[in-house]
Coordinates of C-alpha atoms in Angstrom, one line a residue:
M4 CA 101.3 122.3 89.2
R5 CA 99.1 121.7 91.9
Q6 CA 102.1 122.0 94.9
Y7 CA 101.6 125.4 94.8
G8 CA 105.8 136.0 98.5
R9 CA 104.2 139.4 100.1
T10 CA 105.9 138.7 103.6
A11 CA 104.4 139.6 106.8
V12 CA 105.7 142.9 107.0
A13 CA 103.3 143.3 110.0
A14 CA 105.9 141.1 112.0
I15 CA 108.6 143.7 111.4
A16 CA 106.3 146.4 112.5
G17 CA 105.4 145.0 115.7
L18 CA 108.9 143.9 116.7
A19 CA 109.8 147.7 116.0
L20 CA 107.5 148.8 118.1
L21 CA 108.6 146.3 120.8
V22 CA 112.0 147.6 121.1
S23 CA 111.1 151.0 121.4
G24 CA 110.4 149.6 124.7
F25 CA 107.5 152.7 125.4
A26 CA 104.7 151.6 124.3
V27 CA 103.4 148.0 125.6
F28 CA 99.7 148.9 125.5
R29 CA 100.1 150.5 122.0
A30 CA 101.6 147.6 120.6
W31 CA 99.1 145.1 122.1
S32 CA 96.2 147.4 120.5
A33 CA 98.0 147.3 117.2
I34 CA 98.5 143.3 117.8
H35 CA 94.7 142.6 118.3
A36 CA 93.6 145.5 115.8
V37 CA 95.4 143.4 113.3
S38 CA 95.1 139.8 114.4
P39 CA 91.6 140.0 116.6
H40 CA 92.2 136.3 117.9
A41 CA 95.7 137.3 119.2
Q42 CA 95.7 136.8 123.2
P43 CA 97.9 138.8 125.8
Q44 CA 100.0 135.9 126.3
D45 CA 101.1 136.2 122.5
L46 CA 103.0 139.8 123.1
I47 CA 104.7 137.6 125.5
A48 CA 105.5 134.8 123.0
L49 CA 106.5 137.8 120.5
V50 CA 109.6 138.7 122.7
Q51 CA 110.0 135.1 123.6
A52 CA 109.7 133.4 120.7
K53 CA 108.0 130.7 121.8
S54 CA 105.6 129.0 119.4
D55 CA 106.5 125.3 118.6
Q56 CA 103.7 123.2 119.9
P57 CA 102.6 120.4 117.3
G58 CA 101.3 122.0 113.8
S59 CA 102.5 125.6 114.9
L60 CA 104.1 127.6 112.7
G61 CA 107.2 126.7 114.5
W62 CA 106.5 123.1 114.4
K63 CA 106.2 123.2 110.5
I64 CA 109.5 125.1 110.5
K65 CA 111.4 122.6 112.7
H66 CA 110.0 119.5 110.5
D67 CA 110.5 121.0 107.0
E68 CA 106.7 121.0 106.3
R69 CA 105.0 123.4 103.7
I70 CA 103.6 126.7 104.9
N71 CA 100.6 128.1 102.7
I72 CA 99.5 131.6 103.0
L73 CA 96.3 132.9 101.5
L74 CA 97.1 136.8 100.5
L75 CA 94.0 138.8 99.7
G76 CA 93.9 142.0 98.3
Y77 CA 90.7 144.2 98.4
G78 CA 88.9 147.3 97.8
G79 CA 87.8 148.4 101.7
P80 CA 85.2 150.8 102.8
G81 CA 84.3 153.8 100.1
H82 CA 84.7 151.3 97.1
E83 CA 82.3 149.6 94.8
G84 CA 82.2 145.9 95.7
P85 CA 84.3 146.8 99.0
Y86 CA 84.9 143.2 99.9
L87 CA 85.2 141.6 96.4
T88 CA 89.2 140.2 96.2
D89 CA 91.1 141.9 93.6
S90 CA 94.1 140.0 94.4
I91 CA 94.1 136.2 95.3
M92 CA 97.3 135.1 95.8
V93 CA 98.7 131.5 97.6
L94 CA 102.2 131.7 98.8
S95 CA 103.7 128.0 99.3
I96 CA 106.8 127.9 101.6
R97 CA 109.2 125.0 102.1
P98 CA 111.1 126.3 105.1
G99 CA 113.9 123.7 104.8
T100 CA 114.9 123.8 101.0
R101 CA 114.5 127.9 101.0
E102 CA 111.9 127.3 98.2
A103 CA 108.8 129.2 97.4
M104 CA 105.7 129.6 95.1
M105 CA 103.6 132.2 94.5
I106 CA 100.3 131.4 92.8
S107 CA 97.4 133.6 91.5
L108 CA 94.2 132.3 91.3
P109 CA 91.6 133.9 88.9
R110 CA 88.8 136.2 90.6
D111 CA 86.5 134.9 87.8
L112 CA 87.1 131.4 88.9
W113 CA 83.6 129.6 89.1
V114 CA 83.9 127.8 92.7
K115 CA 81.6 126.0 95.5
I116 CA 81.2 128.8 98.2
P117 CA 80.8 127.4 101.9
A118 CA 78.2 130.1 102.8
L119 CA 75.0 128.1 103.4
P120 CA 73.7 126.6 107.4
R121 CA 74.4 122.9 107.6
N122 CA 77.7 122.1 105.5
G123 CA 75.6 123.6 102.7
F124 CA 77.5 126.1 99.7
M125 CA 76.4 128.1 96.5
V126 CA 78.2 128.5 93.5
G127 CA 79.8 131.9 92.2
K128 CA 83.0 133.8 91.3
L129 CA 86.2 133.3 93.5
N130 CA 86.6 137.2 94.2
S131 CA 83.2 137.3 96.0
A132 CA 84.1 134.1 98.7
Y133 CA 86.4 136.2 101.4
A134 CA 86.3 132.8 102.9
I135 CA 89.5 130.4 103.8
G136 CA 87.7 126.9 103.0
T137 CA 86.9 128.1 99.3
D138 CA 90.4 129.0 98.2
H139 CA 91.7 125.7 100.2
K140 CA 89.5 123.4 98.3
N141 CA 90.3 125.1 94.7
S142 CA 94.0 125.9 95.2
G143 CA 94.3 122.2 95.7
Q144 CA 96.5 123.3 99.3
P145 CA 95.3 123.4 102.7
V146 CA 95.5 127.2 103.9
D147 CA 97.8 127.5 106.8
Y148 CA 97.3 131.5 107.7
W149 CA 95.6 134.1 105.7
I150 CA 96.0 137.9 105.0
G151 CA 93.8 140.7 103.9
V152 CA 95.0 143.8 102.8
D153 CA 92.8 146.8 101.4
F154 CA 94.0 149.3 99.0
K155 CA 94.1 152.1 101.7
A156 CA 97.0 150.2 103.6
F157 CA 98.3 148.7 100.4
R158 CA 99.3 152.7 99.4
E159 CA 100.5 153.3 102.8
V160 CA 102.9 150.5 103.5
V161 CA 104.1 151.4 100.2
D162 CA 104.4 154.9 101.1
A163 CA 105.8 154.2 104.5
L164 CA 108.9 152.1 103.1
G165 CA 109.6 154.9 100.4
G166 CA 108.1 153.4 97.3
V167 CA 109.2 150.3 95.4
R168 CA 110.9 149.8 92.3
V169 CA 109.4 147.3 89.2
D170 CA 111.2 146.4 86.4
V171 CA 107.6 146.5 84.0
P172 CA 108.1 144.3 81.4
M173 CA 106.0 145.9 79.1
A174 CA 104.3 149.4 79.1
L175 CA 100.8 149.7 80.0
D176 CA 98.3 152.0 79.1
D177 CA 95.1 152.6 80.7
P178 CA 92.5 155.3 79.7
Y179 CA 89.4 153.5 81.9
F180 CA 91.2 153.0 85.3
P181 CA 88.3 153.9 88.0
A182 CA 88.6 157.3 89.4
G183 CA 89.2 157.3 93.0
E184 CA 85.9 156.9 94.7
S185 CA 84.1 158.6 92.0
S186 CA 82.7 156.8 89.4
G187 CA 84.5 158.5 86.8
M188 CA 88.1 157.3 84.9
T189 CA 91.5 158.5 85.0
H190 CA 94.0 157.8 82.3
I191 CA 97.3 155.6 83.3
H192 CA 100.6 155.3 81.7
V193 CA 103.4 153.4 82.9
N194 CA 106.6 152.9 80.5
A195 CA 108.3 149.9 80.2
G196 CA 111.5 149.5 82.4
W197 CA 112.7 150.2 86.0
Q198 CA 110.2 152.0 87.3
Q199 CA 109.5 154.0 90.9
F200 CA 106.5 153.9 92.5
D201 CA 104.7 155.6 95.4
G202 CA 101.6 153.9 97.0
E203 CA 98.9 155.1 94.6
R204 CA 100.9 154.4 91.4
A205 CA 101.8 150.7 92.7
L206 CA 98.2 150.1 93.0
Q207 CA 97.1 151.6 90.0
Y208 CA 100.0 148.9 88.2
A209 CA 98.5 146.1 90.3
R210 CA 95.0 147.1 89.5
S211 CA 94.5 148.0 86.1
R212 CA 92.8 145.7 83.6
E213 CA 90.4 147.2 81.2
T214 CA 93.1 147.2 78.3
T215 CA 94.9 144.1 79.0
S216 CA 93.3 141.0 81.0
D217 CA 93.0 139.6 84.3
F218 CA 95.8 137.2 84.0
D219 CA 98.2 140.0 83.0
R220 CA 97.1 141.9 86.2
S221 CA 97.5 138.7 88.3
R222 CA 101.6 138.7 87.1
R223 CA 101.7 142.4 87.2
Q224 CA 100.4 142.3 91.2
Q225 CA 103.2 139.5 92.0
L226 CA 106.0 141.7 90.3
V227 CA 104.9 144.5 92.8
M228 CA 104.3 141.5 95.9
L229 CA 108.1 140.7 95.4
A230 CA 109.2 144.5 95.0
V231 CA 107.5 145.4 98.5
R232 CA 109.1 142.0 99.7
Q233 CA 112.7 143.6 98.4
R234 CA 112.3 147.1 100.0
V235 CA 111.0 145.6 103.4
F236 CA 114.4 143.4 103.8
S237 CA 116.7 146.0 102.2
L238 CA 115.5 148.9 105.0
N239 CA 116.9 149.1 108.6
A240 CA 114.9 152.2 109.5
I241 CA 112.7 151.3 112.5
P242 CA 111.0 154.3 112.3
R243 CA 109.5 153.5 109.0
M244 CA 108.5 150.2 110.5
L245 CA 106.1 152.4 112.8
S246 CA 104.8 154.1 110.2
L247 CA 103.9 150.6 108.6
L248 CA 102.0 149.4 111.9
S249 CA 100.0 152.5 112.1
A250 CA 98.5 151.6 108.2
L251 CA 98.1 148.3 109.4
Q252 CA 95.9 148.5 112.5
D253 CA 92.4 149.3 110.7
N254 CA 92.9 147.9 107.0
V255 CA 94.3 144.5 107.7
R256 CA 93.1 141.4 109.0
T257 CA 95.0 138.1 109.5
N258 CA 94.8 135.4 111.5
L259 CA 98.6 135.1 112.0
R260 CA 99.7 135.7 115.6
P261 CA 102.3 138.0 116.9
G262 CA 104.9 134.9 117.5
D263 CA 104.2 133.7 114.0
M264 CA 104.7 137.0 112.4
Q265 CA 108.1 137.0 113.9
Q266 CA 108.9 133.7 112.6
L267 CA 107.6 133.8 109.2
A268 CA 109.9 137.3 108.7
G269 CA 112.3 135.0 109.5
V270 CA 111.8 132.3 106.8
A271 CA 110.7 135.0 104.5
G272 CA 113.8 136.6 104.9
Q273 CA 116.3 134.0 104.0
L274 CA 114.6 133.6 100.4
K275 CA 116.3 134.9 97.1
D276 CA 114.3 136.2 94.6
T277 CA 115.5 133.1 92.9
D278 CA 113.9 131.0 95.3
I279 CA 110.3 132.4 94.9
H280 CA 108.6 130.8 91.6
R281 CA 105.8 132.6 90.1
V282 CA 102.4 130.6 88.6
A283 CA 99.6 132.3 87.3
I284 CA 96.5 130.0 86.6
D285 CA 95.1 130.8 83.2
T286 CA 93.5 129.9 80.4
S287 CA 97.0 128.6 79.1
N288 CA 97.4 125.6 81.8
L289 CA 94.6 124.9 83.9
L290 CA 91.8 126.6 83.0
R291 CA 88.9 127.2 80.1
S292 CA 86.5 130.3 79.9
G293 CA 83.1 129.8 79.8
T294 CA 79.4 131.5 80.4
S295 CA 77.6 130.9 83.8
S296 CA 73.8 130.0 83.8
N297 CA 73.1 133.7 84.3
G298 CA 75.4 135.0 81.6
Q299 CA 78.5 135.5 83.6
Y300 CA 81.8 135.4 82.0
I301 CA 83.8 132.3 84.2
L302 CA 86.8 130.2 84.3
Q303 CA 86.6 126.7 85.3
P304 CA 89.3 123.7 85.5
L305 CA 89.8 121.7 82.5
D306 CA 89.6 118.7 84.7
P307 CA 86.9 119.5 87.2

């Protein structure tokens, strides 16, 4: 269980923009917005597909080393607790065997957060730790790359894809779902069976938890992420990729460089649905519930 996909949609979007051949400056602006650490030479590397230095993604793929990617979903500006993560997953890929594991980490997991000077830390819930080191230590896996997506980007990506189809295993009824940016509530209902979701509906299905649980929500988020992946790789329409890039610019952050995105999309595109094993860490396997010193509901490992 300790060996722990949303694919890098930005890779395909970036490639679509590049092959259009008329907007190199726009391509660079978008790349830098999504990946602030990108350098001008990364734009060249994206075209030439050169990224095989030791420790790089290309190196890991060539030598069949495990690749771990942290996927974070958060509200963003205009939402209560805008940078509290609603979705925390680790996607672990073994490129040689074309196997992957998608592990959902619960937001109520009580962890050490490296947020103080001189390597100090505080304790708190995992969803308050928008920090790579925390998830590294608590997933049991080194995190190579991370991607953070806010609600607005998620909705726009799904809509740009023309929606996604999700096989809903159990009907969902939630009369207490947050009503947008207001403090009110709205009633959502999703029938069991195959459903076509637009961006807003997919987000509702992935976020609802009042009438179920965080653990159920984690499993639904995995279903939605797989549906997004399937839709991305079933498309051949380049104009939709341009729409995706537009959605990603202001609402997605990642440490993946453009060349990495291209290679990661290639690896992910070779995976079959049956190659991706889904795991939700909960009180039925590795965790126990408890209460913090200040009265919060928390989850802790069975063997801390």
